[in-house]
PDB file of C-alpha atoms in Angstrom:
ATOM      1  CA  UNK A   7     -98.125 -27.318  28.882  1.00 84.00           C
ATOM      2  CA  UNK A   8     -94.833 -27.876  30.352  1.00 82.00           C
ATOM      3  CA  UNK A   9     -95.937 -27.417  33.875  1.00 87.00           C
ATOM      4  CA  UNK A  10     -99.555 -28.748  34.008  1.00 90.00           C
ATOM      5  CA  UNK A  11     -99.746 -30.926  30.916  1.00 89.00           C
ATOM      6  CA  UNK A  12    -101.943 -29.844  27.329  1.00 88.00           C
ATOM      7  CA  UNK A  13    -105.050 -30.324  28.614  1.00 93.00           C
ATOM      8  CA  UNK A  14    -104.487 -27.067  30.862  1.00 94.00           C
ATOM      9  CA  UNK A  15    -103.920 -25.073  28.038  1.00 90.00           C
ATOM     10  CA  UNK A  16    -107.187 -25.732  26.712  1.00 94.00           C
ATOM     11  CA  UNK A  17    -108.710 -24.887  30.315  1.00 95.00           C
ATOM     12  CA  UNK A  18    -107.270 -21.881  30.708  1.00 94.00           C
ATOM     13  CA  UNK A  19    -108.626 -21.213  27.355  1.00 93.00           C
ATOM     14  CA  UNK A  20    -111.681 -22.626  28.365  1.00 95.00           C
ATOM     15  CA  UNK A  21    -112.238 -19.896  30.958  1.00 95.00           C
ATOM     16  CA  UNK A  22    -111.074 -16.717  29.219  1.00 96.00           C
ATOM     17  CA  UNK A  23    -114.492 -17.432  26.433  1.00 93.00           C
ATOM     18  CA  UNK A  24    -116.760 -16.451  29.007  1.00 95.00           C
ATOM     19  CA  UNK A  25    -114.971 -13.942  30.251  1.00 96.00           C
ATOM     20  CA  UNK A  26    -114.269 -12.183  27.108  1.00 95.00           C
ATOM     21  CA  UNK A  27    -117.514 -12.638  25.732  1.00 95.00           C
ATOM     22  CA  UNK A  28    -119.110 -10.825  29.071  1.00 96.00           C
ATOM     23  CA  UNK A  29    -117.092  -8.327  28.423  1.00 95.00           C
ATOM     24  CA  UNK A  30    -118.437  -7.904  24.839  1.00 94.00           C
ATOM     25  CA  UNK A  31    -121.830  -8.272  25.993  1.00 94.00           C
ATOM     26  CA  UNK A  32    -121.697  -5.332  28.347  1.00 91.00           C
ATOM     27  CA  UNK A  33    -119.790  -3.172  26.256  1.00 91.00           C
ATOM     28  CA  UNK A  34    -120.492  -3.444  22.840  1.00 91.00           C
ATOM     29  CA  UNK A  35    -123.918  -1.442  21.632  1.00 90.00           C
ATOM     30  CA  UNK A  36    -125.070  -2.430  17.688  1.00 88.00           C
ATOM     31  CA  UNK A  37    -125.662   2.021  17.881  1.00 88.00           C
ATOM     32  CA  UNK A  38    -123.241   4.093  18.909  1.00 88.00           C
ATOM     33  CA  UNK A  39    -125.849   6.389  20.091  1.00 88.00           C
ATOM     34  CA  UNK A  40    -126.664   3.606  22.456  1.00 89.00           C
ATOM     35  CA  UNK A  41    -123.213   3.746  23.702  1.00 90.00           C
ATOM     36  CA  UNK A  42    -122.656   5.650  26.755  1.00 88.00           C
ATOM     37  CA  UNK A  43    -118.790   6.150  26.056  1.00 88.00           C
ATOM     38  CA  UNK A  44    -119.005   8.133  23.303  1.00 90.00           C
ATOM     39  CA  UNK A  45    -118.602  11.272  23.137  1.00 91.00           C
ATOM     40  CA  UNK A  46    -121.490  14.078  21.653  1.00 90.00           C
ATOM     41  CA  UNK A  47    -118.976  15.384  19.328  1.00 90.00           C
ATOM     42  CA  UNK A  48    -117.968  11.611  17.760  1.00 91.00           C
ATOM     43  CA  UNK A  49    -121.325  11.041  17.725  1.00 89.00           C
ATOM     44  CA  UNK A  50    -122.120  14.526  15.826  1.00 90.00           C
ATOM     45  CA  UNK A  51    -119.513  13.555  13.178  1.00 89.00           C
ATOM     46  CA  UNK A  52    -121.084  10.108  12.541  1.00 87.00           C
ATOM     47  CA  UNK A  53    -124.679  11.109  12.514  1.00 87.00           C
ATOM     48  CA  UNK A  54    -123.370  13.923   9.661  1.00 86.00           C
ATOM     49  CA  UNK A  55    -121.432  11.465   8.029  1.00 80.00           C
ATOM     50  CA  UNK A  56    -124.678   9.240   7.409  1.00 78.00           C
ATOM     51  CA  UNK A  57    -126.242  11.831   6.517  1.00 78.00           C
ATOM     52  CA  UNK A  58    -123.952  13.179   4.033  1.00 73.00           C
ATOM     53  CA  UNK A  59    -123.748   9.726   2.431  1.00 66.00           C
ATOM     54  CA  UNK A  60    -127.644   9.197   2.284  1.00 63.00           C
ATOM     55  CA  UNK A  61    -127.741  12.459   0.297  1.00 64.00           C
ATOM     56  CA  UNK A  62    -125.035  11.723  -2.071  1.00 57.00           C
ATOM     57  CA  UNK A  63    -125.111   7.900  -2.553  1.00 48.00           C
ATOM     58  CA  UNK A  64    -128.565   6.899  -1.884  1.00 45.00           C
ATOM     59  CA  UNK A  65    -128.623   5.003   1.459  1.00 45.00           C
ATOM     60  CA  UNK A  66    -131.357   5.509   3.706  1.00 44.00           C
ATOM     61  CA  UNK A  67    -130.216   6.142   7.646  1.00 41.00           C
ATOM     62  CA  UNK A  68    -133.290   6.265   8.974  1.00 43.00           C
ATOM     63  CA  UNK A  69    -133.638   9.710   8.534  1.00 43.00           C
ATOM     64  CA  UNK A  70    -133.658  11.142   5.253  1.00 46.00           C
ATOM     65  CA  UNK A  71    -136.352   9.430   3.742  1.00 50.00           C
ATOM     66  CA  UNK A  72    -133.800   8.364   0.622  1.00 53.00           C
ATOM     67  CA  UNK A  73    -134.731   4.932  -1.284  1.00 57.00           C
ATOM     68  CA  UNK A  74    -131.844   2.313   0.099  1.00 63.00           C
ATOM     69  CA  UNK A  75    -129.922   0.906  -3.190  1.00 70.00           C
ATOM     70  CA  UNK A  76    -129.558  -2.347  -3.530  1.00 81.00           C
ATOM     71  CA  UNK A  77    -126.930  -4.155  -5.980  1.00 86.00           C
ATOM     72  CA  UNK A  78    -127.904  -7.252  -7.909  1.00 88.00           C
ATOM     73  CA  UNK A  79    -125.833 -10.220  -7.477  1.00 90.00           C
ATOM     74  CA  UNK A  80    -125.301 -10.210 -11.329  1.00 89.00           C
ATOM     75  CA  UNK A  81    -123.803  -7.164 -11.192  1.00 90.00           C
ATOM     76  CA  UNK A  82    -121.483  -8.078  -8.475  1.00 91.00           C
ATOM     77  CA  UNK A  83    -120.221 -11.346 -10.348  1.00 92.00           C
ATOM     78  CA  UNK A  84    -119.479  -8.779 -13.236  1.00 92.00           C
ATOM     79  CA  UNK A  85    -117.605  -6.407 -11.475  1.00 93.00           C
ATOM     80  CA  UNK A  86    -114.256  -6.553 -11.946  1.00 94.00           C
ATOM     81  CA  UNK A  87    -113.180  -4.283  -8.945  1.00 94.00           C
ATOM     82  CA  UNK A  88    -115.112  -7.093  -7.340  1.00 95.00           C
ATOM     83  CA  UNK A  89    -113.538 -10.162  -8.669  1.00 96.00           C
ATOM     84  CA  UNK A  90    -110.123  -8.461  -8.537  1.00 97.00           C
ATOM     85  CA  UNK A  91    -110.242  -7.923  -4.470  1.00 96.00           C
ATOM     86  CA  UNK A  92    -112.059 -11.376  -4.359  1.00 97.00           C
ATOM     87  CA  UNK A  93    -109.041 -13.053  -5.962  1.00 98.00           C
ATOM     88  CA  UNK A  94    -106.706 -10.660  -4.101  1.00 97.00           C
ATOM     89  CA  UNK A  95    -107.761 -11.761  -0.590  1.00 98.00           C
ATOM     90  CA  UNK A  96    -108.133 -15.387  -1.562  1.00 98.00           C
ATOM     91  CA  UNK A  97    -104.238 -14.948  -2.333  1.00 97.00           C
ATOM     92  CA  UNK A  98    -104.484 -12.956   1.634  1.00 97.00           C
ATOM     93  CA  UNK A  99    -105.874 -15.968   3.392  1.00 97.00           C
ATOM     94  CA  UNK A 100    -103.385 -18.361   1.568  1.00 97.00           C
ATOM     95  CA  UNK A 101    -100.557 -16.526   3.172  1.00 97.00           C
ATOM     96  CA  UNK A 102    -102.519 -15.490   6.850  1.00 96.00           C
ATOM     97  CA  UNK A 103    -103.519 -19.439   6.919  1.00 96.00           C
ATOM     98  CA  UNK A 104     -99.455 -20.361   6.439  1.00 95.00           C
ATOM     99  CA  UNK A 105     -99.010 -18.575   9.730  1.00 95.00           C
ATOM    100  CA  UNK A 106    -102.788 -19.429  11.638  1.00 94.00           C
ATOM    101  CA  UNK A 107    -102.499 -23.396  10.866  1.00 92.00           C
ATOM    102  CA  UNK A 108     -98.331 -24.637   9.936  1.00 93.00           C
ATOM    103  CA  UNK A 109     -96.105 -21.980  11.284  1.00 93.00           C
ATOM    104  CA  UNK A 110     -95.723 -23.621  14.975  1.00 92.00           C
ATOM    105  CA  UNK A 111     -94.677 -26.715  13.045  1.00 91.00           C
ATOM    106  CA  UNK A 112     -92.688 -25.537  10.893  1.00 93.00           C
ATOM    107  CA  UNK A 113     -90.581 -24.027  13.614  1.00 93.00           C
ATOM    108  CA  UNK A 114     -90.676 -27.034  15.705  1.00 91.00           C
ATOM    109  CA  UNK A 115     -90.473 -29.722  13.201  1.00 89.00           C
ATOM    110  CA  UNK A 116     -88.590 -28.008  10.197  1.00 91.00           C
ATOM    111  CA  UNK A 117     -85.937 -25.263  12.388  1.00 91.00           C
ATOM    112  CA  UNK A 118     -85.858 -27.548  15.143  1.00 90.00           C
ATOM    113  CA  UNK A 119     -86.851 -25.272  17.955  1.00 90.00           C
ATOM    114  CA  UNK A 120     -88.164 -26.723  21.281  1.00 88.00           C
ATOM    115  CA  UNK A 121     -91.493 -26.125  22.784  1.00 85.00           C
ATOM    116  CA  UNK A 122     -90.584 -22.852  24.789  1.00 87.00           C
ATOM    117  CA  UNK A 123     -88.778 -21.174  21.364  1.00 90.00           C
ATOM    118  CA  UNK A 124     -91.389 -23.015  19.518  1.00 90.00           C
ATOM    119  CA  UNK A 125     -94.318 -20.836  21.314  1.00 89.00           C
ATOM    120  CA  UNK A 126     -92.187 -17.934  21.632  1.00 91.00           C
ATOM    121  CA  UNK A 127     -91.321 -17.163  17.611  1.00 93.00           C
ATOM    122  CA  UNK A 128     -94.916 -18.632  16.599  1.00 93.00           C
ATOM    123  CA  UNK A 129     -96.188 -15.506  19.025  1.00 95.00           C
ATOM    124  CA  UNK A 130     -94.608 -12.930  16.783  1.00 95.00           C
ATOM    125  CA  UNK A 131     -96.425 -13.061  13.503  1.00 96.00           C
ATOM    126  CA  UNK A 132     -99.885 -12.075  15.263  1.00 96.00           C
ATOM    127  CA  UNK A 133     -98.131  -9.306  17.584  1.00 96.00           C
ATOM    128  CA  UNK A 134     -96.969  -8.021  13.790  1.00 96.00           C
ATOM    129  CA  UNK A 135    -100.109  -8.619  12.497  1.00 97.00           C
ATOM    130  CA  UNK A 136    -102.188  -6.845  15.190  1.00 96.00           C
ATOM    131  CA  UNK A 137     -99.680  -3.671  15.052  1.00 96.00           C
ATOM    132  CA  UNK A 138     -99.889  -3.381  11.867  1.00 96.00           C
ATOM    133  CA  UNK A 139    -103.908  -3.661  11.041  1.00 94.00           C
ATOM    134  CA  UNK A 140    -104.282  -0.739  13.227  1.00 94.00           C
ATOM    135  CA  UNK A 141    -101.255   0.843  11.680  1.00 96.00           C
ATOM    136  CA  UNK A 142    -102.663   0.173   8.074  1.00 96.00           C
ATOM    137  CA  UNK A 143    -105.719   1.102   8.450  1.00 95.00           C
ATOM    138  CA  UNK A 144    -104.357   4.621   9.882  1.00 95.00           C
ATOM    139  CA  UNK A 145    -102.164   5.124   6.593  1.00 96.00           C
ATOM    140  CA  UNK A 146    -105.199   4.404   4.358  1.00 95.00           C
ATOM    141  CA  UNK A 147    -107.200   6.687   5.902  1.00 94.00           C
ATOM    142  CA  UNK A 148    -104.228   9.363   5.977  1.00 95.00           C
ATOM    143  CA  UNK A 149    -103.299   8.772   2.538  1.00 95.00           C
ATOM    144  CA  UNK A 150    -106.910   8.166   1.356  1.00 94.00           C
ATOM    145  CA  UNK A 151    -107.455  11.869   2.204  1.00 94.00           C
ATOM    146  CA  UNK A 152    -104.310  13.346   1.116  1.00 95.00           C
ATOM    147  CA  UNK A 153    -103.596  11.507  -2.086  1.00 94.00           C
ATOM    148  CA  UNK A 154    -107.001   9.751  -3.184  1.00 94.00           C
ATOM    149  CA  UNK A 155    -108.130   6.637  -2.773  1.00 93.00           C
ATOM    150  CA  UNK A 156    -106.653   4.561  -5.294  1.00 94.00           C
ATOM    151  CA  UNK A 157    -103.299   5.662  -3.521  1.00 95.00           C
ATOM    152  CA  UNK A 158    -104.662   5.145  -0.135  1.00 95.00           C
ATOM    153  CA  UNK A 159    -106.501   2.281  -0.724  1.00 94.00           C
ATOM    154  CA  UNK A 160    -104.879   0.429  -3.875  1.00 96.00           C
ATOM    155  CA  UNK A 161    -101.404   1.417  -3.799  1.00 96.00           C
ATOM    156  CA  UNK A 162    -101.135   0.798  -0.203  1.00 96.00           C
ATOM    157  CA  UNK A 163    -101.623  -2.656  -0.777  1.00 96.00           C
ATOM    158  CA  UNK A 164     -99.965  -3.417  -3.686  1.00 97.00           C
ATOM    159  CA  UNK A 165     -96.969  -2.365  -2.111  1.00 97.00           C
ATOM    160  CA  UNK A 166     -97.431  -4.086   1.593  1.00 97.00           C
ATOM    161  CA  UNK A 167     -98.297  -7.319  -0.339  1.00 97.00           C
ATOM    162  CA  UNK A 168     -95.405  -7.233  -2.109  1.00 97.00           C
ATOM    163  CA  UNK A 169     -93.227  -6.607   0.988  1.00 97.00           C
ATOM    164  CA  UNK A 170     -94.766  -9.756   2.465  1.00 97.00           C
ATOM    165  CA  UNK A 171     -94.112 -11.833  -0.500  1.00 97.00           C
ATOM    166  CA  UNK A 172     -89.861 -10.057  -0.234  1.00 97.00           C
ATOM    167  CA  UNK A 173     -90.401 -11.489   3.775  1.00 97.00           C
ATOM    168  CA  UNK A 174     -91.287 -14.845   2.808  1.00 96.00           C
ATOM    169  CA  UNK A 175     -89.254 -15.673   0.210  1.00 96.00           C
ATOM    170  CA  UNK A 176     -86.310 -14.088   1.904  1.00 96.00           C
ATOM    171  CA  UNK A 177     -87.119 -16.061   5.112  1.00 94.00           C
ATOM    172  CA  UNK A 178     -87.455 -19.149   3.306  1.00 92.00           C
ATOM    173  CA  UNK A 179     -83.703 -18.747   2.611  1.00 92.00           C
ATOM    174  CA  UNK A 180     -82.785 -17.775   6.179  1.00 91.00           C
ATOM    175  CA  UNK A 181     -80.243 -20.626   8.281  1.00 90.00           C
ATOM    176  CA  UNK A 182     -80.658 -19.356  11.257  1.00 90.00           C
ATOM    177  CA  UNK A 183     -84.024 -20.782  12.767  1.00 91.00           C
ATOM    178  CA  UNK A 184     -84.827 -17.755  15.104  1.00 91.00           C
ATOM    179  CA  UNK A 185     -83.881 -14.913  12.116  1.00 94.00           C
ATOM    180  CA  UNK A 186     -86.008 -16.793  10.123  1.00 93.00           C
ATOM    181  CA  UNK A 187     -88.562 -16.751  12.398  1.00 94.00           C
ATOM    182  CA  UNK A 188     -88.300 -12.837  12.612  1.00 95.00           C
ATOM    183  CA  UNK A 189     -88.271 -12.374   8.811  1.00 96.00           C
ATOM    184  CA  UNK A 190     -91.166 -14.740   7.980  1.00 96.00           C
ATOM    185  CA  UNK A 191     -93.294 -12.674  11.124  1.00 96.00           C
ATOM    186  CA  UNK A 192     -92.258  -9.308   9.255  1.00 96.00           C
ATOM    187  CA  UNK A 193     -93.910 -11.011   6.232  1.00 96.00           C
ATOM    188  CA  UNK A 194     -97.075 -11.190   8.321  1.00 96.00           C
ATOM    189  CA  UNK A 195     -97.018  -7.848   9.324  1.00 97.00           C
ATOM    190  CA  UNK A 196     -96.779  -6.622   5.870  1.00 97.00           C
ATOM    191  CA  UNK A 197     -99.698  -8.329   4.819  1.00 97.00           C
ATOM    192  CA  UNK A 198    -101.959  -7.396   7.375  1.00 97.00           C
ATOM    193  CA  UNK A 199    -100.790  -3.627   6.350  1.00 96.00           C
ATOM    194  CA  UNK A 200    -103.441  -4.155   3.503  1.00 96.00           C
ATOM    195  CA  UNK A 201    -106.094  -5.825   5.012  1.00 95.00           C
ATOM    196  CA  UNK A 202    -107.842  -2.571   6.051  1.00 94.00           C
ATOM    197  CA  UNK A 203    -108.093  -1.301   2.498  1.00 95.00           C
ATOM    198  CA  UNK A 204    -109.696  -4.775   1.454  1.00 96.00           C
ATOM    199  CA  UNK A 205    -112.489  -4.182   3.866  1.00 95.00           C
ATOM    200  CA  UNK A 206    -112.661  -0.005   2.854  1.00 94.00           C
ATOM    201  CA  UNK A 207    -113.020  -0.774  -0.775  1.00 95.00           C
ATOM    202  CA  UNK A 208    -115.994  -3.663  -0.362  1.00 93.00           C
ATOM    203  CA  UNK A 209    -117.708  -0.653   1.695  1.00 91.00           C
ATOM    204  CA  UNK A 210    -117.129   2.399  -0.596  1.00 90.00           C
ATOM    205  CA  UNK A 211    -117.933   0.928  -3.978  1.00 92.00           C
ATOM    206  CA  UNK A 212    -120.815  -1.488  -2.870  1.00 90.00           C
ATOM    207  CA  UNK A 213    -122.724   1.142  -0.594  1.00 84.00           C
ATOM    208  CA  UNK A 214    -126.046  -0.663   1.331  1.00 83.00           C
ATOM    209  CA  UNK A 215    -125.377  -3.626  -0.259  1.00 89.00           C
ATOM    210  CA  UNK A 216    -121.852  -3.469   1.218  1.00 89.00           C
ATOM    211  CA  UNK A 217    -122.598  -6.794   3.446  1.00 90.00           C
ATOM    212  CA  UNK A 218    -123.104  -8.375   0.905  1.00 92.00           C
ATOM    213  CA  UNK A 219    -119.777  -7.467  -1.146  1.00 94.00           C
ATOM    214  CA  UNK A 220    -117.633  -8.091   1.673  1.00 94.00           C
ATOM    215  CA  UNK A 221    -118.965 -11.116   2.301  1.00 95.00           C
ATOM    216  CA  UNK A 222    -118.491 -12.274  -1.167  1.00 96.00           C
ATOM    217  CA  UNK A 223    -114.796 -10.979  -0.816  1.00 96.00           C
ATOM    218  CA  UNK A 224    -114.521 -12.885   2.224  1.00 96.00           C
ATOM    219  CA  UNK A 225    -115.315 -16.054   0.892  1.00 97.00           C
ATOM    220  CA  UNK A 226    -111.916 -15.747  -1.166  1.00 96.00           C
ATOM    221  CA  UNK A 227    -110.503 -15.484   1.702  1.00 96.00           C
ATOM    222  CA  UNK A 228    -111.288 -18.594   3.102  1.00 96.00           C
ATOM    223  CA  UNK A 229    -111.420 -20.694   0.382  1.00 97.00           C
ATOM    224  CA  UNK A 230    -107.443 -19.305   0.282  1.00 96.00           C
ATOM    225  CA  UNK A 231    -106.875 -20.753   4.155  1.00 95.00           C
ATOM    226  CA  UNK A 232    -108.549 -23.768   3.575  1.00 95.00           C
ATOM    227  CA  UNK A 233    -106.533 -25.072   0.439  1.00 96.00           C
ATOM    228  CA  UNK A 234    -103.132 -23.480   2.737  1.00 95.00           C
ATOM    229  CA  UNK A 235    -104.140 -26.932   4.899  1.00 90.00           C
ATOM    230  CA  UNK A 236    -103.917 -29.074   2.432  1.00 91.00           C
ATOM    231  CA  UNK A 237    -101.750 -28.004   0.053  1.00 95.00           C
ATOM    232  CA  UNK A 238     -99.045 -26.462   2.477  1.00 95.00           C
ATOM    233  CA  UNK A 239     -97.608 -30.313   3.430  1.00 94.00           C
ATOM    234  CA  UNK A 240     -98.314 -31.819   0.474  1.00 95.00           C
ATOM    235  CA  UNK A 241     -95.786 -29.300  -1.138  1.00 96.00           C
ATOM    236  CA  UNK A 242     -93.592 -29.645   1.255  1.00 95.00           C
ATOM    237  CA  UNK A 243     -93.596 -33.266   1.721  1.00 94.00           C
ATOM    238  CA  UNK A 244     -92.459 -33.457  -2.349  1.00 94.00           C
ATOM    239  CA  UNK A 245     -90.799 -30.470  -2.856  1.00 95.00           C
ATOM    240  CA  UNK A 246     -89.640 -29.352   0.589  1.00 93.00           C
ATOM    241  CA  UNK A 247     -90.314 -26.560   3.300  1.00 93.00           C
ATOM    242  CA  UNK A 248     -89.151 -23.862   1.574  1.00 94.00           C
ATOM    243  CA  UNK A 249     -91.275 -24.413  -1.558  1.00 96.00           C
ATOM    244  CA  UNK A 250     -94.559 -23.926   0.453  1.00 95.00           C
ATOM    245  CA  UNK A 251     -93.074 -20.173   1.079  1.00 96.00           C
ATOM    246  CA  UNK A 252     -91.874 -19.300  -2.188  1.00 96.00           C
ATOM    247  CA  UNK A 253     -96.189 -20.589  -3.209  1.00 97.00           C
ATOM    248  CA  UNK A 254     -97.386 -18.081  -0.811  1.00 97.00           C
ATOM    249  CA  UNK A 255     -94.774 -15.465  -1.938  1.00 97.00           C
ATOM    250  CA  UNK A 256     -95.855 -15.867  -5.642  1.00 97.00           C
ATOM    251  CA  UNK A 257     -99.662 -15.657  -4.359  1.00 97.00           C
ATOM    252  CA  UNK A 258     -98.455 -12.493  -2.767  1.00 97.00           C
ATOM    253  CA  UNK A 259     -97.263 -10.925  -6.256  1.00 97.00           C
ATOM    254  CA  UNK A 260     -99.986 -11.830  -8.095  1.00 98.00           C
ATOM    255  CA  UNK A 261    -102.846 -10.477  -5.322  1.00 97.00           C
ATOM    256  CA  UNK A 262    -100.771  -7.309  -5.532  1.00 97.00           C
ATOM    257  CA  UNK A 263    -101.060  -7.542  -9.252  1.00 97.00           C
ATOM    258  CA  UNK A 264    -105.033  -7.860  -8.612  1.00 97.00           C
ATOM    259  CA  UNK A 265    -105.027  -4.099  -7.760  1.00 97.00           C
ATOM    260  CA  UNK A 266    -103.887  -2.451 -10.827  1.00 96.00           C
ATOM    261  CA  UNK A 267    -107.698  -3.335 -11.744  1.00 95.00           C
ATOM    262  CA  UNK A 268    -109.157  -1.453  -8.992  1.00 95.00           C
ATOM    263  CA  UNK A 269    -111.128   2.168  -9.554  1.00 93.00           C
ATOM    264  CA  UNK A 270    -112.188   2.473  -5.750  1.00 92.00           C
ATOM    265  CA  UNK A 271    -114.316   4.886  -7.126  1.00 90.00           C
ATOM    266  CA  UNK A 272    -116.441   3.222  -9.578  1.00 89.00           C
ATOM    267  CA  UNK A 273    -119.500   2.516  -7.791  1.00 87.00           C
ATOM    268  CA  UNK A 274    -121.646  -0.846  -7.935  1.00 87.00           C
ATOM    269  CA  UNK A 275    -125.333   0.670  -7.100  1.00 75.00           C
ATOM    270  CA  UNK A 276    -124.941   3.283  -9.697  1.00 64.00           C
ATOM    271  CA  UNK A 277    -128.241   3.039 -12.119  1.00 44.00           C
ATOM    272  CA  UNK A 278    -129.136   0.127  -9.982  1.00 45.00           C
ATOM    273  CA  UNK A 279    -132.904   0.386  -9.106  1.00 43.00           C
ATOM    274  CA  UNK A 280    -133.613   1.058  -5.751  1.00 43.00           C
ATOM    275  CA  UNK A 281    -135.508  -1.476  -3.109  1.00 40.00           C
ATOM    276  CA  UNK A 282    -138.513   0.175  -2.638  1.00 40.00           C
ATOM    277  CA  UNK A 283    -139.088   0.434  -7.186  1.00 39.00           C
ATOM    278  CA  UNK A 284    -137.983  -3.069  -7.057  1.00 41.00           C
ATOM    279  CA  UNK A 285    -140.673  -4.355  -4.496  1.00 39.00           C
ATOM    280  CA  UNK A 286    -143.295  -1.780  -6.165  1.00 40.00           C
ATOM    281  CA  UNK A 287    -142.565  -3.496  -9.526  1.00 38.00           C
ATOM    282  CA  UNK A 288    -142.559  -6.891  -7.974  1.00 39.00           C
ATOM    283  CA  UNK A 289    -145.949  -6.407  -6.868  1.00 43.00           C
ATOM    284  CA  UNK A 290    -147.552  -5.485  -9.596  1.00 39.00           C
TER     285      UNK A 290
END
């Protein structure tokens, strides 16, 4: 922008869609048995792994001949594991959305940084965000097997939420513009520490109808970022720019809260009737 004016920006960006979704389009396979880079041995492990789960939770993979399960939506408005991790990541995308939408302009307009240290801070909340997805997501799993998954999955996020919600209130209060910057990223990265076990959860407790779940969960989510648009300046504009952080860091707590009334093991599709007796009985 500097150099070649703001329209390059969006050029450049212009030309790295096609690129990257060519890449995508020769690479990614919808089986990974389709997929010539992996390996017979990963490939072993999932093929057991499906078949393990077909046996024990009812899905069908195609090979086991097992009725696929299929939760009713009333069951999923009921649920409170449900309605907890709903609420949880609607409290998520409040805080991500703070970062994805008003963080540039808070540093430029608010801490008074110029373009360059502008760009430059604004980088480091999604370089802490995309270590520490991966990073989460490797704990869970670690922890999931060693300690169970209400310690892998729930406690894990409790705790990383509330870190991020320590970050932002704590970098609300920060003078200097560019330790303020690092604080508020470290915020970022401690949420995205959870986001893994939002995603793990929807899948273990809502089986085939998984899709479905997450996609319910997700819309929390994004009802969360699109109220952060609105409601970030209009809080600020009365109240200031640190009240808009100390919102999101009391959002934090009480998503955290929402896990205390997760059982990760409480499944949705038990003594739900399976497709094939629901289309039988639909017929006749």
């Amino acid at each position: 922008m500097l150099d070649y004016a703001w329209r390059a920006s969006f050029c450049v960006s212009a030309l790295i869609s096609p690129v990257a979704g060519t890449v995508w389009f020769l690479v990614a396979r919808d089986n990974p048995a389709d997929h010539p880079l992996v390996p017979a041995e990963e490939l072993s492990t999932i093929q057991s792994g499906l078949r393990r789960r077909a046996t024990g939770a009812g899905v069908d993979d195609g090979t086991s001949g097992n009725p696929t399960i299929i939760v009713p939506w009333s069951r999923v408005f009921k649920s409170k594991e449900v309605l907890a991790i709903t609420f949880s990541y609607f409290c998520y995308g409040y805080v991500a959305w703070i970062f994805f939408s008003w963080f540039y302009i808070y540093l430029a307009q608010v801490r008074g940084l110029n373009l360059k240290a502008s760009a430059f801070y604004a980088m480091l909340p999604f370089l802490a965000m995309a270590a520490t997805c991966r990073l989460g997501g490797a704990i869970s799993d670690r922890l999931t097997k060693s300690r169970g998954p209400r310690v892998g999955r729930c406690y894990l996020s409790m705790i990383s939420i509330t870190m991020a919600a320590v970050f932002l209130a704590l970098g609300s209060q920060v003078h200097g513009s560019r330790l303020a910057s690092i604080v508020l990223a470290g915020g970022a990265g401690a949420l995205y520490l959870s986001q893994s076990s939002f995603w793990s959860v929807t899948a273990d407790i809502a089986g085939a109808s998984s899709g479905s779940v997450s996609g319910f969960m997700n819309m929390g989510n994004q009802i969360g970022g699109a109220l952060t648009a609105s409601l970030t300046p209009a809080i600020a504009a009365r109240f200031g720019w640190t009240a808009p952080f100390l919102v999101a860091a009391g959002l934090s707590v009480l998503g955290a809260l929402a896990w205390l009334l997760v059982n990760p093991e409480r499944s949705l599709s038990q003594s739900t009737m399976p497709l094939r007796t629901q289309t039988a009985s639909a017929r006749n």
